[in-house]
Coordinates of C-alpha atoms in Angstrom, one line a residue:
M1 CA -45.7 4.8 8.1
N2 CA -46.3 6.7 11.3
I3 CA -47.7 3.8 13.4
I4 CA -46.1 0.5 14.1
G5 CA -46.5 -2.1 16.8
Y6 CA -46.4 -5.7 18.0
T7 CA -48.2 -7.8 20.6
N8 CA -46.9 -10.1 23.3
K9 CA -48.5 -13.2 21.7
F10 CA -49.0 -14.7 18.3
S11 CA -52.0 -16.9 19.4
L12 CA -54.4 -17.0 22.3
T13 CA -57.8 -18.3 23.4
N14 CA -61.0 -16.6 24.3
E15 CA -60.8 -14.5 27.5
E16 CA -57.1 -14.5 27.4
E17 CA -55.4 -11.1 27.8
L18 CA -53.3 -9.5 24.9
E19 CA -50.8 -6.7 25.4
V20 CA -50.3 -4.3 22.5
K21 CA -47.1 -2.2 22.2
V22 CA -47.1 0.8 19.8
S23 CA -44.7 3.4 18.6
C24 CA -45.7 6.5 16.6
S25 CA -44.1 9.4 14.9
N26 CA -45.5 12.7 13.5
I27 CA -49.0 12.1 14.9
K28 CA -50.7 12.9 18.2
T29 CA -53.3 10.2 18.6
Y30 CA -54.5 6.9 17.1
K31 CA -57.4 4.5 17.3
A32 CA -57.5 0.7 17.7
D33 CA -60.0 -1.9 16.5
L34 CA -60.1 -5.7 16.5
V35 CA -60.9 -7.0 13.0
K36 CA -61.2 -10.5 11.6
I37 CA -59.2 -10.9 8.4
I38 CA -61.3 -12.8 5.8
Q39 CA -59.3 -11.9 2.7
G40 CA -55.9 -10.1 2.9
D41 CA -55.1 -9.7 -0.8
I42 CA -55.9 -6.3 -2.3
N43 CA -55.3 -7.4 -6.0
E44 CA -58.3 -6.1 -7.9
K45 CA -58.3 -9.3 -10.0
G46 CA -58.8 -11.5 -6.9
P47 CA -61.8 -12.0 -4.6
G48 CA -61.3 -8.6 -3.0
Y49 CA -60.0 -7.5 0.3
K50 CA -62.3 -8.2 3.2
E51 CA -62.1 -7.6 7.0
N52 CA -64.9 -7.6 9.6
K53 CA -64.8 -5.4 12.6
V54 CA -65.4 -7.2 15.9
D55 CA -67.9 -5.6 18.3
I56 CA -65.5 -4.7 21.1
K57 CA -64.3 -1.3 22.3
L58 CA -60.5 -1.2 22.8
G59 CA -60.5 2.2 24.3
G60 CA -58.9 5.3 22.8
P61 CA -58.2 7.4 21.0
Y62 CA -54.7 6.7 22.4
K63 CA -52.0 9.3 22.9
A64 CA -49.2 8.6 20.4
R65 CA -45.7 8.2 21.7
N66 CA -42.4 7.1 20.2
Q67 CA -40.6 4.0 21.5
K68 CA -36.9 3.4 20.5
I69 CA -35.7 0.1 19.1
P70 CA -32.7 -1.1 21.1
M71 CA -30.8 -2.9 18.3
G72 CA -27.5 -4.5 19.1
S73 CA -26.5 -7.5 21.2
Y74 CA -24.5 -7.2 24.4
G75 CA -23.9 -8.6 27.9
L76 CA -24.5 -7.1 31.3
V77 CA -23.2 -7.8 34.7
K78 CA -25.1 -5.9 37.3
N79 CA -23.1 -3.6 39.7
N80 CA -22.0 -5.3 42.9
K81 CA -20.3 -4.0 46.0
V82 CA -17.3 -6.1 45.3
F83 CA -16.5 -3.8 42.3
N84 CA -16.3 -0.8 44.6
K85 CA -13.4 -2.2 46.5
T86 CA -11.2 -2.4 43.4
E87 CA -7.9 -0.5 43.4
N88 CA -5.8 -2.4 40.9
I89 CA -7.3 -3.9 37.7
L90 CA -6.2 -6.1 34.9
I91 CA -8.6 -7.0 32.1
S92 CA -7.8 -9.9 29.7
V93 CA -9.9 -11.1 26.8
L94 CA -9.6 -12.9 23.5
A95 CA -11.2 -10.8 20.7
F96 CA -12.0 -11.8 17.1
P97 CA -13.2 -8.5 15.4
T98 CA -15.3 -9.0 12.3
L99 CA -16.2 -5.5 11.2
L100 CA -13.3 -3.0 10.9
K101 CA -12.7 0.1 8.8
N102 CA -16.2 1.3 9.4
K103 CA -15.0 4.4 11.3
N104 CA -17.1 3.6 14.4
K105 CA -16.1 3.1 18.0
Q106 CA -16.7 -0.4 19.3
S107 CA -16.6 -1.1 23.0
I108 CA -15.4 -4.4 24.2
I109 CA -15.9 -3.9 28.0
S110 CA -17.1 -0.8 29.8
K111 CA -17.9 0.3 33.3
F112 CA -17.6 4.0 32.6
C113 CA -19.8 6.8 33.8
Q114 CA -20.0 9.4 31.0
S115 CA -21.3 12.2 33.3
T116 CA -18.4 12.0 35.8
N117 CA -15.7 10.5 33.6
I118 CA -15.0 7.9 36.2
G119 CA -14.5 4.2 35.4
F120 CA -12.8 2.1 32.8
E121 CA -13.3 1.0 29.3
L122 CA -11.6 -1.1 26.7
F123 CA -12.6 -0.3 23.1
I124 CA -11.6 -0.2 19.4
D125 CA -11.4 3.3 18.2
K126 CA -12.5 4.7 14.8
K127 CA -9.0 3.9 13.4
D128 CA -9.2 0.2 14.5
N129 CA -6.7 0.7 17.3
I130 CA -7.2 -0.7 20.9
N131 CA -7.7 1.9 23.6
F132 CA -7.9 1.6 27.4
V133 CA -9.3 4.3 29.5
I134 CA -9.1 4.8 33.3
N135 CA -11.1 7.9 34.2
R136 CA -9.7 10.7 32.0
N137 CA -6.5 8.9 31.2
K138 CA -6.1 6.9 28.0
I139 CA -3.5 4.6 26.5
I140 CA -3.5 3.4 22.8
I141 CA -1.6 0.8 20.8
R142 CA -1.4 2.4 17.3
K143 CA -1.2 -0.9 15.4
N144 CA -4.5 -1.9 13.7
L145 CA -6.3 -5.0 14.7
N146 CA -6.6 -7.7 12.1
L147 CA -10.0 -8.6 10.6
K148 CA -11.4 -12.0 11.6
K149 CA -8.2 -13.1 13.5
W150 CA -7.8 -13.6 17.2
H151 CA -6.1 -11.2 19.5
F152 CA -5.3 -11.7 23.2
I153 CA -5.6 -8.3 24.9
K154 CA -4.5 -7.2 28.4
A155 CA -5.2 -3.8 29.9
G156 CA -4.6 -2.7 33.4
Y157 CA -3.8 -0.1 36.0
N158 CA -1.5 -0.3 39.0
H159 CA -2.9 1.7 41.9
K160 CA 0.4 2.1 43.9
K161 CA 2.8 2.7 41.0
G162 CA 0.4 4.8 38.9
T163 CA 1.0 2.9 35.7
I164 CA -1.5 2.2 33.0
F165 CA -0.6 -0.5 30.5
L166 CA -1.9 -2.3 27.4
S167 CA -0.7 -5.3 25.4
I168 CA -2.0 -7.2 22.3
R169 CA -1.0 -10.6 21.0
Y170 CA -1.8 -10.7 17.3
Y171 CA -2.5 -14.3 16.2
D172 CA -2.3 -15.6 12.6
E173 CA -5.2 -17.4 10.9
N174 CA -4.2 -20.8 12.5
N175 CA -3.9 -19.3 16.0
Q176 CA -0.3 -20.6 16.1
N177 CA 2.2 -17.8 15.4
F178 CA 1.8 -14.4 16.9
I179 CA 3.3 -10.9 17.4
N180 CA 3.3 -9.2 20.8
T181 CA 2.9 -5.4 21.2
K182 CA 2.8 -3.6 24.5
I183 CA 2.9 -0.1 26.0
Q184 CA 2.7 1.5 29.4
K185 CA 2.9 5.0 30.9
K186 CA 2.8 6.8 34.2
I187 CA -0.4 8.5 35.3
Q188 CA -1.6 9.6 38.8
K189 CA -1.3 7.2 41.6
K190 CA -4.2 5.9 43.7
K191 CA -6.9 6.8 41.2
N192 CA -10.4 5.9 42.3
F193 CA -12.2 4.5 39.2
N194 CA -15.1 2.9 41.0
N195 CA -18.7 3.8 40.1
T196 CA -22.2 2.4 40.4
N197 CA -22.6 1.6 36.7
D198 CA -23.3 -1.9 35.5
L199 CA -20.5 -3.7 33.7
L200 CA -21.3 -3.9 30.0
I201 CA -19.8 -6.3 27.4
A202 CA -19.7 -5.4 23.7
T203 CA -21.4 -2.0 24.2
N204 CA -21.2 1.1 26.4
K205 CA -23.6 3.8 27.6
H206 CA -23.8 7.0 25.7
N207 CA -26.4 9.6 26.8
K208 CA -28.0 6.8 28.9
I209 CA -28.6 4.4 26.0
N210 CA -26.5 1.5 24.8
D211 CA -24.2 2.5 21.9
N212 CA -20.8 1.7 20.2
F213 CA -21.6 -2.0 19.8
Y214 CA -18.8 -4.4 19.2
N215 CA -18.9 -6.7 16.1
G216 CA -17.2 -10.1 16.5
K217 CA -16.4 -12.9 19.0
L218 CA -15.3 -12.5 22.6
E219 CA -13.9 -15.2 24.8
S220 CA -12.2 -15.8 28.2
L221 CA -13.1 -12.4 29.7
K222 CA -11.3 -12.0 33.0
I223 CA -10.7 -9.1 35.5
S224 CA -7.9 -9.6 38.0
I225 CA -7.3 -7.4 41.1
D226 CA -3.9 -8.5 42.5
K227 CA -2.0 -6.1 44.7
N228 CA 1.0 -6.0 42.4
I229 CA -0.8 -6.0 39.0
S230 CA 1.5 -5.9 36.0
F231 CA 2.3 -7.4 32.6
F232 CA 4.5 -10.0 34.3
S233 CA 2.8 -10.9 37.5
K234 CA 0.7 -14.1 37.7
N235 CA -2.5 -12.1 38.4
N236 CA -4.3 -14.9 40.2
K237 CA -6.8 -13.0 42.2
S238 CA -10.0 -12.9 40.1
L239 CA -12.7 -10.4 40.5
L240 CA -14.6 -11.7 37.5
E241 CA -13.9 -14.7 35.2
L242 CA -16.6 -15.4 32.6
D243 CA -16.8 -18.8 31.0
F244 CA -19.0 -18.5 27.9
S245 CA -19.0 -22.3 27.3
K246 CA -21.4 -22.8 30.3
Y247 CA -25.2 -22.6 29.8
L248 CA -24.5 -21.6 26.2
Y249 CA -28.1 -22.6 25.3
S250 CA -29.4 -19.7 27.4
D251 CA -29.0 -16.0 27.9
K252 CA -26.9 -16.5 31.0
I253 CA -23.2 -15.7 31.3
I254 CA -21.5 -17.5 34.1
D255 CA -18.7 -16.1 36.4
V256 CA -16.4 -18.9 37.7
S257 CA -14.3 -16.6 39.9
G258 CA -16.3 -17.5 43.0
N259 CA -17.8 -14.0 43.3
K260 CA -21.0 -15.1 41.6
L261 CA -21.0 -12.0 39.3
H262 CA -23.2 -13.8 36.7
G263 CA -24.6 -11.8 33.8
R264 CA -27.2 -11.8 31.1
L265 CA -27.2 -11.4 27.3
F266 CA -29.6 -9.2 25.4
N267 CA -30.8 -9.5 21.8
H268 CA -29.4 -13.0 21.3
P269 CA -25.7 -12.7 20.3
A270 CA -24.8 -16.0 18.6
R271 CA -23.7 -18.8 20.8
A272 CA -22.5 -22.3 19.9
V273 CA -19.9 -20.6 17.7
T274 CA -16.3 -21.8 17.3
G275 CA -13.8 -20.5 19.8
F276 CA -10.1 -19.9 19.9
N277 CA -9.3 -23.6 20.6
W278 CA -11.8 -25.1 18.1
Q279 CA -10.5 -27.8 15.9
E280 CA -12.0 -29.1 12.6
S281 CA -12.5 -32.6 14.1
T282 CA -15.1 -31.0 16.5
R283 CA -18.5 -30.5 15.0
D284 CA -21.0 -30.7 17.9
W285 CA -20.8 -28.2 20.8
K286 CA -22.5 -30.6 23.2
N287 CA -19.5 -33.0 23.0
S288 CA -16.9 -30.3 23.5
P289 CA -18.4 -27.1 24.9
D290 CA -14.9 -25.8 25.8
K291 CA -14.2 -25.5 22.0
Y292 CA -17.3 -23.2 21.8
S293 CA -16.5 -20.8 24.5
S294 CA -17.0 -17.7 22.4
I295 CA -20.0 -15.3 22.0
Y296 CA -20.5 -13.6 18.6
F297 CA -21.9 -10.1 19.1
H298 CA -23.4 -7.9 16.3
E299 CA -24.5 -4.3 16.3
D300 CA -27.6 -5.3 14.2
D301 CA -28.9 -8.1 16.4
L302 CA -32.5 -7.7 17.6
T303 CA -34.8 -10.2 19.3
D304 CA -36.7 -7.9 21.7
C305 CA -37.7 -4.3 21.4
R306 CA -38.7 -4.3 25.1
W307 CA -41.4 -1.7 24.5
E308 CA -43.8 -0.7 27.2
T309 CA -47.5 -1.8 26.8
D310 CA -49.8 0.9 25.4
F311 CA -53.1 -0.9 26.0
K312 CA -54.3 -4.5 26.7
F313 CA -57.6 -6.3 26.5
K314 CA -59.2 -9.7 26.8
I315 CA -60.2 -11.6 23.7
P316 CA -64.1 -11.7 23.7
K317 CA -65.7 -14.9 24.9
N318 CA -68.1 -15.2 22.0
I319 CA -65.8 -14.8 19.0
I320 CA -64.8 -17.9 16.9
S321 CA -61.4 -19.3 16.1
G322 CA -59.7 -17.5 13.2
I323 CA -57.2 -15.0 12.1
Y324 CA -57.7 -11.5 13.5
A325 CA -55.7 -8.3 13.7
I326 CA -55.3 -5.3 15.9
K327 CA -55.8 -2.4 13.5
L328 CA -54.0 0.8 14.6
H329 CA -55.1 3.8 12.6
N330 CA -55.9 7.4 12.2
R331 CA -57.1 9.4 9.2
K332 CA -53.9 8.8 7.1
D333 CA -52.1 5.9 8.6
E334 CA -52.9 2.2 9.5
F335 CA -50.9 -0.7 10.8
Y336 CA -52.1 -4.3 11.3
I337 CA -50.9 -6.7 13.9
P338 CA -52.3 -10.2 13.0
I339 CA -53.1 -12.7 15.8
C340 CA -54.6 -16.2 15.9
V341 CA -57.6 -16.9 18.1
K342 CA -57.3 -20.6 18.8
P343 CA -59.7 -23.1 20.5
R344 CA -58.8 -24.4 23.9
I345 CA -57.2 -27.9 23.6
H346 CA -60.1 -29.7 25.4
S347 CA -62.9 -27.6 24.0
K348 CA -65.4 -28.8 21.3
K349 CA -63.8 -28.2 17.9
N350 CA -64.7 -28.0 14.2
K351 CA -63.7 -30.7 11.8
I352 CA -61.1 -28.5 9.8
L353 CA -57.9 -27.1 11.3
F354 CA -55.8 -24.5 9.5
L355 CA -52.1 -24.4 10.6
M356 CA -50.9 -20.8 10.3
P357 CA -47.2 -21.0 9.3
T358 CA -45.9 -18.4 11.8
S359 CA -42.4 -19.8 11.9
S360 CA -42.1 -19.1 8.2
Y361 CA -43.5 -15.6 8.7
L362 CA -40.7 -15.1 11.3
A363 CA -38.0 -16.5 8.9
Y364 CA -38.9 -13.8 6.4
A365 CA -39.7 -11.1 8.9
N366 CA -38.8 -7.7 7.6
N367 CA -36.8 -9.1 4.7
R368 CA -35.7 -6.6 2.1
I369 CA -35.5 -9.1 -0.8
G370 CA -37.1 -6.7 -3.3
I371 CA -34.3 -4.1 -3.0
D372 CA -31.3 -5.8 -1.4
V373 CA -31.2 -9.0 -3.5
S374 CA -30.6 -8.2 -7.2
E375 CA -31.6 -11.7 -8.3
T376 CA -35.2 -11.2 -7.1
E377 CA -36.3 -9.6 -10.4
L378 CA -34.7 -12.5 -12.4
V379 CA -36.4 -15.1 -10.2
C380 CA -39.8 -13.4 -10.6
G381 CA -39.3 -12.6 -14.3
R382 CA -40.6 -9.1 -13.9
L383 CA -39.9 -5.6 -12.6
L384 CA -40.8 -5.2 -8.9
E385 CA -43.4 -2.9 -7.5
L386 CA -42.0 -1.0 -4.6
N387 CA -44.3 0.7 -2.1
D388 CA -44.3 2.7 1.1
Q389 CA -43.6 -0.4 3.2
D390 CA -40.5 -1.3 1.1
K391 CA -39.2 2.3 1.6
F392 CA -40.0 2.2 5.3
L393 CA -37.9 -1.0 5.7
Q394 CA -35.0 0.5 3.8
E395 CA -35.1 3.7 6.0
N396 CA -35.4 1.7 9.2
P397 CA -32.8 -1.1 9.3
N398 CA -33.2 -1.1 13.1
L399 CA -36.4 -3.2 12.7
G400 CA -34.2 -6.3 12.6
L401 CA -33.2 -8.9 10.1
S402 CA -34.6 -12.0 8.5
F403 CA -32.9 -15.4 7.7
Y404 CA -32.5 -14.0 4.2
D405 CA -30.3 -11.1 5.3
T406 CA -26.7 -11.1 6.6
H407 CA -25.2 -9.1 9.4
K408 CA -23.1 -6.1 8.5
D409 CA -20.0 -8.2 8.8
G410 CA -21.4 -10.8 6.3
S411 CA -22.2 -13.5 8.9
P412 CA -25.5 -15.4 8.8
V413 CA -28.5 -14.4 10.8
F414 CA -29.4 -17.3 13.2
Y415 CA -32.3 -15.9 15.2
S416 CA -35.6 -14.2 14.4
S417 CA -38.3 -12.9 16.8
K418 CA -41.8 -11.7 17.0
R419 CA -41.0 -9.1 19.7
R420 CA -40.7 -6.3 17.2
P421 CA -42.9 -4.7 14.5
I422 CA -43.0 -7.0 11.4
I423 CA -43.8 -4.8 8.4
N424 CA -44.4 -7.6 5.9
F425 CA -46.7 -9.6 8.2
Q426 CA -49.8 -7.6 7.5
P427 CA -52.9 -7.8 5.3
K428 CA -52.6 -5.6 2.2
H429 CA -48.9 -6.2 2.0
I430 CA -47.5 -6.5 -1.5
G431 CA -44.9 -9.2 -1.5
A432 CA -41.8 -9.0 -3.7
L433 CA -42.0 -12.7 -4.6
G434 CA -45.7 -12.7 -5.6
G435 CA -47.1 -12.7 -9.1
E436 CA -47.4 -9.6 -11.2
G437 CA -49.8 -7.0 -9.7
S438 CA -50.3 -9.3 -6.7
N439 CA -49.2 -9.8 -3.1
V440 CA -50.1 -13.4 -3.0
W441 CA -47.2 -14.7 -0.9
Q442 CA -46.9 -15.8 2.7
F443 CA -49.6 -14.3 5.0
N444 CA -51.8 -12.8 2.3
A445 CA -51.6 -16.0 0.2
D446 CA -52.8 -18.0 3.3
T447 CA -55.8 -15.7 3.7
H448 CA -57.0 -16.9 0.3
I449 CA -57.4 -20.4 1.8
L450 CA -59.4 -19.0 4.7
G451 CA -61.4 -16.7 2.3
W452 CA -62.3 -19.8 0.3
L453 CA -63.4 -21.7 3.4
N454 CA -65.5 -18.7 4.5
H455 CA -67.1 -18.3 1.0
F456 CA -68.4 -21.9 1.1
N457 CA -69.4 -21.7 4.8
H458 CA -67.0 -24.3 6.0
D459 CA -66.4 -24.0 9.8
Y460 CA -62.7 -24.2 10.8
D461 CA -60.3 -23.5 13.6
V462 CA -56.8 -22.0 13.4
V463 CA -53.7 -22.7 15.4
C464 CA -50.1 -21.5 14.8
D465 CA -46.8 -23.2 14.3
N466 CA -45.7 -22.3 17.9
D467 CA -48.9 -24.0 19.2
L468 CA -48.0 -27.2 17.3
H469 CA -44.4 -27.1 18.5
K470 CA -45.6 -26.7 22.1
D471 CA -48.6 -29.0 22.3
G472 CA -47.8 -31.5 19.4
F473 CA -50.3 -34.2 18.5
K474 CA -52.8 -33.4 21.2
I475 CA -53.7 -30.0 19.5
L476 CA -54.4 -31.9 16.2
K477 CA -56.0 -35.2 17.2
N478 CA -59.7 -34.3 17.2
Y479 CA -59.7 -32.9 13.6
N480 CA -60.7 -34.7 10.5
V481 CA -58.4 -32.7 8.3
L482 CA -55.3 -30.5 8.8
I483 CA -54.7 -27.8 6.1
T484 CA -51.2 -26.3 5.7
G485 CA -50.5 -22.7 4.6
T486 CA -49.1 -21.9 1.2
H487 CA -45.4 -21.7 2.3
P488 CA -44.9 -23.9 5.4
E489 CA -41.1 -23.9 4.9
Y490 CA -39.7 -23.8 8.5
Y491 CA -40.3 -26.7 10.9
S492 CA -39.1 -27.8 14.2
L493 CA -38.7 -31.5 15.1
N494 CA -41.7 -31.3 17.5
M495 CA -43.9 -29.9 14.7
I496 CA -42.9 -32.7 12.3
K497 CA -43.5 -35.4 14.9
G498 CA -46.9 -34.0 15.7
I499 CA -48.0 -34.1 12.1
E500 CA -46.6 -37.5 11.6
K501 CA -48.5 -38.9 14.6
Y502 CA -51.6 -37.2 13.4
K503 CA -51.3 -38.9 9.9
N504 CA -50.4 -42.3 11.5
N505 CA -53.6 -42.1 13.5
G506 CA -55.8 -41.6 10.5
G507 CA -55.7 -37.8 10.2
R508 CA -55.9 -36.3 6.7
L509 CA -53.3 -33.7 5.7
M510 CA -54.0 -31.2 2.9
Y511 CA -50.7 -29.9 1.9
L512 CA -51.5 -26.6 0.0
G513 CA -48.0 -25.2 0.0
G514 CA -44.8 -25.0 -2.0
N515 CA -41.3 -25.2 -0.7
G516 CA -42.6 -26.8 2.5
F517 CA -41.0 -28.8 5.3
Y518 CA -37.6 -27.5 4.1
W519 CA -35.5 -25.8 6.8
R520 CA -35.3 -27.1 10.4
I521 CA -35.6 -24.7 13.2
S522 CA -35.4 -24.7 17.0
Y523 CA -37.6 -22.7 19.3
D524 CA -36.2 -21.0 22.4
K525 CA -36.9 -23.1 25.4
K526 CA -38.2 -20.1 27.4
S527 CA -40.4 -18.7 24.7
T528 CA -41.8 -19.7 21.3
D529 CA -41.4 -16.0 20.3
I530 CA -37.9 -16.7 19.1
I531 CA -36.7 -19.2 16.5
E532 CA -33.2 -20.3 15.4
C533 CA -32.1 -21.7 12.1
R534 CA -28.6 -23.0 11.2
K535 CA -28.6 -23.5 7.4
T536 CA -26.3 -26.5 7.0
E537 CA -24.7 -28.1 4.0
G538 CA -27.1 -27.4 1.1
G539 CA -30.0 -25.3 0.2
I540 CA -30.8 -21.7 -0.8
R541 CA -29.4 -19.3 1.7
A542 CA -28.0 -15.8 2.1
T543 CA -24.6 -17.1 3.3
E544 CA -23.1 -20.4 4.5
T545 CA -22.9 -21.4 8.1
H546 CA -19.4 -21.6 9.3
P547 CA -17.9 -25.2 9.7
G548 CA -18.6 -26.5 13.1
E549 CA -21.6 -24.3 13.7
S550 CA -24.4 -26.5 12.4
Y551 CA -25.9 -27.4 15.7
S552 CA -28.6 -25.1 17.3
S553 CA -27.5 -23.2 20.3
L554 CA -31.0 -23.2 21.8
T555 CA -31.5 -27.0 21.7
G556 CA -28.4 -28.6 20.4
E557 CA -30.3 -30.1 17.4
Y558 CA -28.6 -30.5 14.1

């Protein structure tokens, strides 16, 4: 696959603008068409694949370019002039590493310029030891960190005395008993370690890109700048003091030092996760946010590729509601990006409404069930047919995870996003869970419903799950019948309430799915591009949610 891409919207109305973001490899140009998807299944025993090209010129041929996928979650505090007055420094942080013995460097906090070797960084080295660097000087505690246990780490530099020091308190599994280890050494006095780089949390900059991501929880990150900085001084003068329990439903990280050095999180590291002081009697972060003052970072988090837009266009005024796709292609390659053209809420509508289950598409986005899950063949009762898309997903783990994957450290995946190429959300895709010789599962199974409606000349409209979540009953109320997709598994509370009100007001519901209305999700308050699912208590899942972490970080819902 030499062409992949995504759009900035799942659904939009006529005359609304759509942005298309594309990445290519091994090709020089590509073309783009807008097509209506009538039948997405290529099984020769079925009705037959069918798409209709829409009469609109999207420009092109377009010059191909490659856009990198910035996988890995991290925090960022922008550089500020107060950093440049720093002479002494003491960093303190609670760390709970969850992926060790992987022979990779993992940066905990970094404000280091690689080109000049000026700055500071606290990191775990390839041997699982803690290192602290000031410019070209390094100090190491050669005692391995413990997997999935808390450590209280202090690292600092005394400007006047020329001492660099490092200490670790190794806690046991109950956070009660601990062992202290510390080390210090003399280096040059009055070192200037200030630079104009941003402060990075859980990553660093390597060749101008984020790298060396940390896996695990961080809490109580503080930078002190007292004149007599040391192991034993009180270190009360704070430059930065991040309280991760504040605004934990957002991507904000809050500085309570008074310097207003607030930061931002990228790629949705997990929030509303248990912290150092969590107790089993606490189950809901909203009641005791101080018990959830950790952020859980992963090197394989991804909720936004942040690609540049390659081209954009307005949906034609005269096309009817339905499922369409941006078809990116050249002589040998093609990639489809499905979209929904929906009617305006107050416009004249057809009698039939199809609800496109986009939240379920996101839940399974880029899943690798066919190869990664050994039980798939047993469930299907057949050998699996692997294709180029399966191979591409295996070769490109940076395309992100589904709710049916686990992170590299074995923890559950809480978030999924459409702001990335989704390989298995395309017409012609062969699903691992479909019947023999078929790809009748999820999106392509849903096109059978629309193909049937088209065949019998039934006029219909289409909206997406995210539209129902946002607009609720008012998007349904003028229809005689609402038709679900074949696998409407993931639902938010707003979606359920909208359908219930529709039924209670005389609407007819045609449930054409299996395994529907099963898992509860939450949408990001800022954008319906991102969903969260905490798989609590029972049900089929890749791994169990940790005790005390059953409430959504985005909305606080159970």
